[in-house]
Short mmCIF file of C-alpha atoms in Angstrom, two decimals:
data_model
loop_
_atom_site.label_atom_id
_atom_site.label_comp_id
_atom_site.label_asym_id
_atom_site.label_seq_id
_atom_site.Cartn_x
_atom_site.Cartn_y
_atom_site.Cartn_z
CA UNK A 2 -14.97 27.41 -32.36
CA UNK A 3 -15.41 23.70 -33.02
CA UNK A 4 -14.08 24.10 -36.47
CA UNK A 5 -10.91 25.76 -35.24
CA UNK A 6 -10.22 22.88 -32.68
CA UNK A 7 -10.83 20.07 -35.14
CA UNK A 8 -7.32 20.62 -36.55
CA UNK A 9 -5.10 21.35 -33.54
CA UNK A 10 -1.90 21.22 -35.56
CA UNK A 11 -2.96 24.04 -37.92
CA UNK A 12 -3.88 26.29 -34.86
CA UNK A 13 -0.73 25.65 -33.07
CA UNK A 14 1.35 26.33 -36.19
CA UNK A 15 -0.25 29.76 -36.74
CA UNK A 16 -0.99 30.98 -33.21
CA UNK A 17 2.20 30.14 -31.34
CA UNK A 18 2.96 28.01 -28.33
CA UNK A 19 0.01 29.07 -26.27
CA UNK A 20 -2.40 27.67 -28.84
CA UNK A 21 -0.34 24.54 -29.11
CA UNK A 22 -0.79 23.84 -25.40
CA UNK A 23 -4.56 24.63 -25.65
CA UNK A 24 -4.76 22.09 -28.52
CA UNK A 25 -2.95 19.48 -26.50
CA UNK A 26 -5.44 20.24 -23.57
CA UNK A 27 -8.43 19.77 -25.84
CA UNK A 28 -6.97 16.48 -27.16
CA UNK A 29 -6.34 15.29 -23.51
CA UNK A 30 -9.86 16.29 -22.59
CA UNK A 31 -11.25 14.37 -25.43
CA UNK A 32 -9.27 11.24 -24.60
CA UNK A 33 -10.52 11.43 -21.00
CA UNK A 34 -14.08 11.86 -22.12
CA UNK A 35 -13.73 8.85 -24.52
CA UNK A 36 -12.25 6.80 -21.74
CA UNK A 37 -15.17 7.65 -19.50
CA UNK A 38 -17.72 6.79 -22.03
CA UNK A 39 -16.12 3.47 -22.82
CA UNK A 40 -16.87 2.20 -19.23
CA UNK A 41 -20.17 1.76 -17.46
CA UNK A 42 -21.16 4.02 -14.60
CA UNK A 43 -20.90 0.93 -12.20
CA UNK A 44 -17.23 0.62 -13.18
CA UNK A 45 -16.53 4.29 -12.21
CA UNK A 46 -18.51 3.94 -8.99
CA UNK A 47 -16.53 0.85 -8.03
CA UNK A 48 -13.24 2.56 -9.01
CA UNK A 49 -14.22 5.64 -6.80
CA UNK A 50 -15.10 3.40 -3.83
CA UNK A 51 -11.87 1.35 -4.25
CA UNK A 52 -9.83 4.58 -4.42
CA UNK A 53 -11.50 5.93 -1.27
CA UNK A 54 -10.62 2.58 0.29
CA UNK A 55 -7.00 3.15 -0.32
CA UNK A 56 -7.07 6.75 0.75
CA UNK A 57 -9.08 6.27 3.85
CA UNK A 58 -8.57 2.71 5.07
CA UNK A 59 -4.74 2.56 4.84
CA UNK A 60 -4.13 5.88 6.75
CA UNK A 61 -6.72 4.79 9.37
CA UNK A 62 -5.02 1.45 9.74
CA UNK A 63 -1.60 3.27 10.36
CA UNK A 64 -3.05 5.65 12.94
CA UNK A 65 -4.87 2.81 14.77
CA UNK A 66 -1.48 0.95 14.98
CA UNK A 67 0.16 3.93 16.55
CA UNK A 68 -3.07 4.45 18.90
CA UNK A 69 -2.53 0.89 20.01
CA UNK A 70 1.00 1.44 21.25
CA UNK A 71 0.47 4.99 22.57
CA UNK A 72 -2.45 3.96 24.63
CA UNK A 73 -0.89 1.10 26.46
CA UNK A 74 -0.48 -1.73 23.95
CA UNK A 75 2.85 -3.36 24.00
CA UNK A 76 2.75 -6.58 21.97
CA UNK A 77 4.12 -6.43 18.45
CA UNK A 78 2.72 -9.85 17.74
CA UNK A 79 -0.78 -8.76 18.52
CA UNK A 80 -0.83 -5.80 16.23
CA UNK A 81 0.76 -7.89 13.56
CA UNK A 82 -1.89 -10.62 14.00
CA UNK A 83 -4.69 -7.99 13.78
CA UNK A 84 -3.38 -6.89 10.24
CA UNK A 85 -4.17 -10.27 8.92
CA UNK A 86 -7.01 -11.47 11.29
CA UNK A 87 -9.53 -9.73 8.81
CA UNK A 88 -8.69 -12.12 6.00
CA UNK A 89 -12.25 -13.58 6.00
CA UNK A 90 -13.45 -10.24 4.70
CA UNK A 91 -11.47 -10.86 1.56
CA UNK A 92 -12.82 -14.38 1.33
CA UNK A 93 -16.39 -13.10 1.54
CA UNK A 94 -15.68 -10.66 -1.24
CA UNK A 95 -14.10 -13.43 -3.37
CA UNK A 96 -17.00 -15.96 -3.33
CA UNK A 97 -19.53 -13.71 -5.24
CA UNK A 98 -17.03 -13.12 -7.97
CA UNK A 99 -17.10 -16.71 -9.15
CA UNK A 100 -20.80 -16.27 -9.84
CA UNK A 101 -20.56 -12.78 -11.36
CA UNK A 102 -17.58 -13.64 -13.51
CA UNK A 103 -18.94 -17.22 -14.25
CA UNK A 104 -15.71 -18.73 -13.56
CA UNK A 105 -14.08 -21.45 -11.44
CA UNK A 106 -11.41 -21.21 -8.68
CA UNK A 107 -7.84 -21.41 -9.93
CA UNK A 108 -6.60 -24.96 -9.63
CA UNK A 109 -4.31 -25.21 -6.70
CA UNK A 110 -1.10 -27.02 -7.83
CA UNK A 111 1.74 -27.99 -5.54
CA UNK A 112 3.95 -25.04 -6.77
CA UNK A 113 1.11 -22.52 -6.37
CA UNK A 114 0.39 -23.82 -2.85
CA UNK A 115 4.08 -23.48 -1.92
CA UNK A 116 4.21 -19.88 -3.28
CA UNK A 117 1.14 -19.01 -1.21
CA UNK A 118 2.79 -20.43 1.94
CA UNK A 119 6.09 -18.67 1.25
CA UNK A 120 4.42 -15.36 0.56
CA UNK A 121 2.25 -15.86 3.69
CA UNK A 122 5.40 -16.42 5.77
CA UNK A 123 7.05 -13.27 4.32
CA UNK A 124 3.87 -11.22 4.88
CA UNK A 125 3.80 -12.30 8.58
CA UNK A 126 7.45 -11.25 8.90
CA UNK A 127 6.71 -8.00 7.10
CA UNK A 128 3.77 -7.13 9.47
CA UNK A 129 5.93 -7.82 12.44
CA UNK A 130 8.69 -5.54 11.20
CA UNK A 131 6.05 -2.72 10.63
CA UNK A 132 4.72 -3.38 14.12
CA UNK A 133 8.18 -2.53 15.59
CA UNK A 134 8.19 0.65 13.48
CA UNK A 135 4.86 1.89 14.79
CA UNK A 136 5.78 0.95 18.38
CA UNK A 137 8.70 3.40 18.36
CA UNK A 138 8.14 5.95 15.59
CA UNK A 139 5.51 8.62 15.07
CA UNK A 140 2.84 7.41 12.55
CA UNK A 141 3.85 10.24 10.20
CA UNK A 142 7.45 9.21 10.22
CA UNK A 143 6.62 5.46 9.90
CA UNK A 144 4.36 6.22 6.90
CA UNK A 145 7.09 8.27 5.22
CA UNK A 146 9.59 5.57 5.79
CA UNK A 147 7.20 2.85 4.47
CA UNK A 148 6.94 4.78 1.19
CA UNK A 149 10.41 3.48 0.41
CA UNK A 150 8.75 0.21 -0.48
CA UNK A 151 8.35 1.68 -3.93
CA UNK A 152 12.11 1.85 -4.24
CA UNK A 153 12.42 -1.94 -3.36
CA UNK A 154 9.54 -2.95 -5.52
CA UNK A 155 11.24 -1.22 -8.48
CA UNK A 156 14.57 -2.87 -7.70
CA UNK A 157 13.15 -6.30 -6.97
CA UNK A 158 10.79 -6.10 -9.91
CA UNK A 159 13.68 -5.30 -12.29
CA UNK A 160 15.74 -8.33 -11.20
CA UNK A 161 12.98 -10.86 -10.40
CA UNK A 162 10.08 -9.95 -12.72
CA UNK A 163 12.22 -8.38 -15.45
CA UNK A 164 10.24 -5.15 -15.24
CA UNK A 165 11.59 -2.21 -17.22
CA UNK A 166 13.14 0.91 -15.74
CA UNK A 167 13.83 4.27 -17.37
CA UNK A 168 15.66 7.40 -16.33
CA UNK A 169 12.56 9.00 -14.78
CA UNK A 170 11.95 5.94 -12.60
CA UNK A 171 15.55 5.67 -11.49
CA UNK A 172 15.38 9.41 -10.65
CA UNK A 173 12.42 8.87 -8.51
CA UNK A 174 14.10 6.09 -6.71
CA UNK A 175 17.06 8.33 -5.96
CA UNK A 176 14.80 11.15 -4.77
CA UNK A 177 12.83 8.97 -2.44
CA UNK A 178 16.05 7.56 -1.03
CA UNK A 179 17.33 11.02 -0.30
CA UNK A 180 14.09 11.89 1.40
CA UNK A 181 14.57 8.87 3.75
CA UNK A 182 18.16 10.18 4.58
CA UNK A 183 16.63 13.55 5.61
CA UNK A 184 14.42 11.87 8.16
CA UNK A 185 17.38 10.13 9.65
CA UNK A 186 18.97 13.54 10.29
CA UNK A 187 15.94 14.68 12.31
CA UNK A 188 15.80 11.94 14.94
CA UNK A 189 16.31 14.26 17.84
CA UNK A 190 13.20 16.27 17.29
CA UNK A 191 11.14 13.36 15.85
CA UNK A 192 11.21 11.14 18.87
CA UNK A 193 8.52 10.62 21.51
CA UNK A 194 9.68 11.37 25.13
CA UNK A 195 9.18 7.81 26.31
CA UNK A 196 11.16 6.37 23.43
CA UNK A 197 14.93 6.03 23.73
CA UNK A 198 17.47 6.67 21.02
CA UNK A 199 18.22 2.95 20.56
CA UNK A 200 14.40 2.25 20.22
CA UNK A 201 13.98 4.98 17.62
CA UNK A 202 16.82 3.61 15.68
CA UNK A 203 15.43 0.12 16.01
CA UNK A 204 12.02 1.32 14.64
CA UNK A 205 13.68 3.18 11.85
CA UNK A 206 15.61 0.00 10.92
CA UNK A 207 12.62 -2.35 10.95
CA UNK A 208 10.64 0.16 8.95
CA UNK A 209 13.08 0.21 6.17
CA UNK A 210 13.56 -3.59 6.43
CA UNK A 211 9.80 -4.07 6.22
CA UNK A 212 9.57 -1.79 3.16
CA UNK A 213 12.38 -3.88 1.57
CA UNK A 214 10.55 -7.08 2.30
CA UNK A 215 7.27 -5.55 1.15
CA UNK A 216 8.94 -4.72 -2.22
CA UNK A 217 10.17 -8.34 -2.48
CA UNK A 218 6.72 -9.67 -1.78
CA UNK A 219 5.29 -7.51 -4.46
CA UNK A 220 7.83 -8.78 -7.03
CA UNK A 221 7.40 -12.32 -6.07
CA UNK A 222 3.58 -11.94 -6.32
CA UNK A 223 4.00 -10.63 -9.86
CA UNK A 224 6.31 -13.54 -10.73
CA UNK A 225 3.61 -16.00 -9.39
CA UNK A 226 1.10 -14.42 -11.89
CA UNK A 227 3.59 -14.64 -14.71
CA UNK A 228 5.02 -18.11 -14.15
CA UNK A 229 2.28 -20.11 -12.27
CA UNK A 230 -1.10 -18.51 -12.98
CA UNK A 231 -0.58 -17.07 -16.45
CA UNK A 232 -3.57 -14.80 -16.33
CA UNK A 233 -4.57 -11.72 -14.40
CA UNK A 234 -8.15 -11.01 -13.45
CA UNK A 235 -9.86 -9.58 -10.41
CA UNK A 236 -10.81 -12.91 -8.87
CA UNK A 237 -7.33 -14.36 -9.39
CA UNK A 238 -5.68 -11.40 -7.67
CA UNK A 239 -8.28 -11.75 -4.86
CA UNK A 240 -7.69 -15.48 -4.55
CA UNK A 241 -3.90 -14.82 -3.96
CA UNK A 242 -4.73 -12.12 -1.39
CA UNK A 243 -7.00 -14.49 0.52
CA UNK A 244 -4.61 -17.36 0.44
CA UNK A 245 -1.51 -15.25 1.39
CA UNK A 246 -3.45 -13.49 4.23
CA UNK A 247 -4.70 -16.80 5.50
CA UNK A 248 -1.18 -18.32 5.66
CA UNK A 249 0.16 -15.12 7.14
CA UNK A 250 -2.59 -15.29 9.71
CA UNK A 251 -1.57 -18.84 10.63
CA UNK A 252 2.12 -18.04 10.93
CA UNK A 253 1.37 -15.00 13.08
CA UNK A 254 -1.02 -17.02 15.30
CA UNK A 255 1.76 -19.58 15.88
CA UNK A 256 4.11 -16.64 16.84
CA UNK A 257 1.58 -15.37 19.42
CA UNK A 258 1.06 -18.80 20.91
CA UNK A 259 4.81 -19.38 21.22
CA UNK A 260 5.35 -15.89 22.68
CA UNK A 261 2.33 -16.31 24.90
CA UNK A 262 0.92 -12.96 24.02
CA UNK A 263 -2.70 -14.08 24.01
CA UNK A 264 -2.45 -14.36 27.73
CA UNK A 265 -1.47 -10.75 27.95
CA UNK A 266 -4.50 -9.36 26.12
CA UNK A 267 -6.71 -9.38 29.09
CA UNK A 268 -4.10 -7.31 31.14
CA UNK A 269 -3.63 -4.95 28.12
CA UNK A 270 -7.34 -4.35 27.85
CA UNK A 271 -7.65 -3.52 31.52
CA UNK A 272 -4.76 -1.01 31.50
CA UNK A 273 -5.58 0.37 28.01
CA UNK A 274 -6.30 4.09 28.04
CA UNK A 275 -10.09 4.39 27.50
CA UNK A 276 -10.75 0.92 28.94
CA UNK A 277 -11.51 -2.46 27.58
CA UNK A 278 -14.11 -1.30 25.01
CA UNK A 279 -11.58 1.12 23.47
CA UNK A 280 -8.98 -1.64 23.36
CA UNK A 281 -11.46 -3.99 21.49
CA UNK A 282 -12.53 -1.21 19.08
CA UNK A 283 -8.91 -0.41 18.20
CA UNK A 284 -8.05 -4.06 17.36
CA UNK A 285 -11.34 -4.66 15.47
CA UNK A 286 -11.09 -1.54 13.38
CA UNK A 287 -7.45 -2.15 12.68
CA UNK A 288 -8.27 -5.60 11.23
CA UNK A 289 -11.25 -4.13 9.18
CA UNK A 290 -9.38 -0.99 7.84
CA UNK A 291 -6.28 -2.96 6.82
CA UNK A 292 -8.37 -5.47 4.76
CA UNK A 293 -10.51 -2.74 3.23
CA UNK A 294 -7.29 -0.96 2.19
CA UNK A 295 -5.93 -4.18 0.63
CA UNK A 296 -9.23 -4.84 -1.16
CA UNK A 297 -9.28 -1.28 -2.42
CA UNK A 298 -5.65 -1.55 -3.72
CA UNK A 299 -6.55 -4.80 -5.51
CA UNK A 300 -9.59 -3.38 -7.13
CA UNK A 301 -7.74 -0.24 -8.36
CA UNK A 302 -5.02 -2.37 -9.87
CA UNK A 303 -7.60 -4.37 -11.81
CA UNK A 304 -10.09 -1.64 -12.59
CA UNK A 305 -7.46 0.96 -13.70
CA UNK A 306 -3.69 0.54 -13.72
CA UNK A 307 -0.57 0.44 -11.47
CA UNK A 308 -0.09 4.07 -12.39
CA UNK A 309 -3.27 5.18 -10.57
CA UNK A 310 -2.41 2.79 -7.75
CA UNK A 311 0.97 4.56 -7.52
CA UNK A 312 -0.73 7.91 -7.54
CA UNK A 313 -3.11 6.89 -4.70
CA UNK A 314 -0.18 5.43 -2.68
CA UNK A 315 1.67 8.69 -3.08
CA UNK A 316 -1.34 10.75 -1.97
CA UNK A 317 -1.98 8.62 1.11
CA UNK A 318 1.54 9.31 2.51
CA UNK A 319 0.83 13.06 3.14
CA UNK A 320 -2.66 12.20 4.24
CA UNK A 321 -1.37 9.92 6.92
CA UNK A 322 1.17 12.48 7.97
CA UNK A 323 -1.40 15.33 8.19
CA UNK A 324 -3.93 13.14 10.10
CA UNK A 325 -1.23 12.07 12.53
CA UNK A 326 -0.25 15.61 13.20
CA UNK A 327 -3.86 16.62 13.81
CA UNK A 328 -5.21 13.61 15.62
CA UNK A 329 -2.16 12.21 17.39
CA UNK A 330 -0.11 15.36 17.91
CA UNK A 331 2.72 13.92 15.89
CA UNK A 332 5.93 16.06 15.78
CA UNK A 333 6.13 17.87 12.37
CA UNK A 334 9.43 19.57 11.98
CA UNK A 335 10.95 21.40 8.91
CA UNK A 336 12.98 18.35 8.04
CA UNK A 337 9.98 16.15 7.98
CA UNK A 338 7.97 18.59 5.89
CA UNK A 339 10.89 18.76 3.47
CA UNK A 340 11.17 15.00 3.31
CA UNK A 341 7.41 14.76 2.67
CA UNK A 342 7.65 17.20 -0.24
CA UNK A 343 10.77 15.41 -1.81
CA UNK A 344 9.01 12.06 -1.32
CA UNK A 345 5.90 13.31 -3.24
CA UNK A 346 8.27 14.59 -5.91
CA UNK A 347 9.90 11.28 -6.11
CA UNK A 348 6.67 9.54 -6.45
CA UNK A 349 5.70 11.83 -9.27
CA UNK A 350 8.89 11.21 -11.09
CA UNK A 351 8.40 7.43 -10.82
CA UNK A 352 4.79 7.36 -11.77
CA UNK A 353 5.58 9.49 -14.87
CA UNK A 354 8.31 6.98 -15.93
CA UNK A 355 6.11 4.07 -15.18
CA UNK A 356 3.36 5.52 -17.39
CA UNK A 357 5.78 6.05 -20.27
CA UNK A 358 7.04 2.36 -19.94
CA UNK A 359 3.37 1.15 -19.85
CA UNK A 360 2.51 3.17 -22.95
CA UNK A 361 5.40 1.89 -24.80
CA UNK A 362 4.57 -1.77 -23.84
CA UNK A 363 0.99 -1.31 -25.02
CA UNK A 364 1.88 0.36 -28.31
#
């Protein structure tokens, strides 16, 4: 049997297309096994934990944002502030990497500092836009619309970071855009009873705008690595995440102080469904899960590739939708299911195209 598989081309030429497919499967299995053996077991454990961080923490953060609003929370600034209030967790993770990697912090030049401040401001605005989305939309709908950030990441990446696009990636962008249009057609059955038509439209609008801004942030972050940092490593990516989150936290804190929303937290806690302890748990776990998701995504990008990060990002969309339907009784109509399937299809097309571009670039 091993002798027959040692020369797949001869098998395929004599045994037809089925043997050809089997030979390709054997080659793929061999490549996967060689890749597995080329890394230490600690690498795969860390990659597994990072992947679980993306698949569990991000959906949990989305659900908690919706729970905050559905249980009596009203401040968009508060839930935006909570998203970046956990930035010290990233800082705690960053410090040991200097000793493990035996490296020094990246020198903070004026241009790099300005880029961190700008990205922090944009991230604060992005979180506020998403807060409006979760205030007025079901969590499953908000997550689906947020997946359009891939479209904007590709577009901004093409023009700003000079990333390549191919037909499969453009096809994926078109498919995801079509899926977003399907959701818009289903607004009548997708709206909570206490949400007006104008509020639903406002949530839809800010979700798309937040996704567009998220795509811009992603492209600008890549540009910072290319132009200002010149190298890409785990601690460098984590450094940027810490600094951007810190400045986003500062800008959001200023917004809360100006809007005087800190004063309303005591009243929100008293009137919150489940009481003060439930209110505190929702905010604390919102901060923790968001940062864990970010850390997981950062680790996946470094340990594996943007392709795997894209796959996990695609998988978490239906996970969030299913969890929202089960735990929050989110409405799930035929239109939304169709949009979910089409979105997943679009992700697959884009990821396939991105993998081809990466392979050509590395060859």
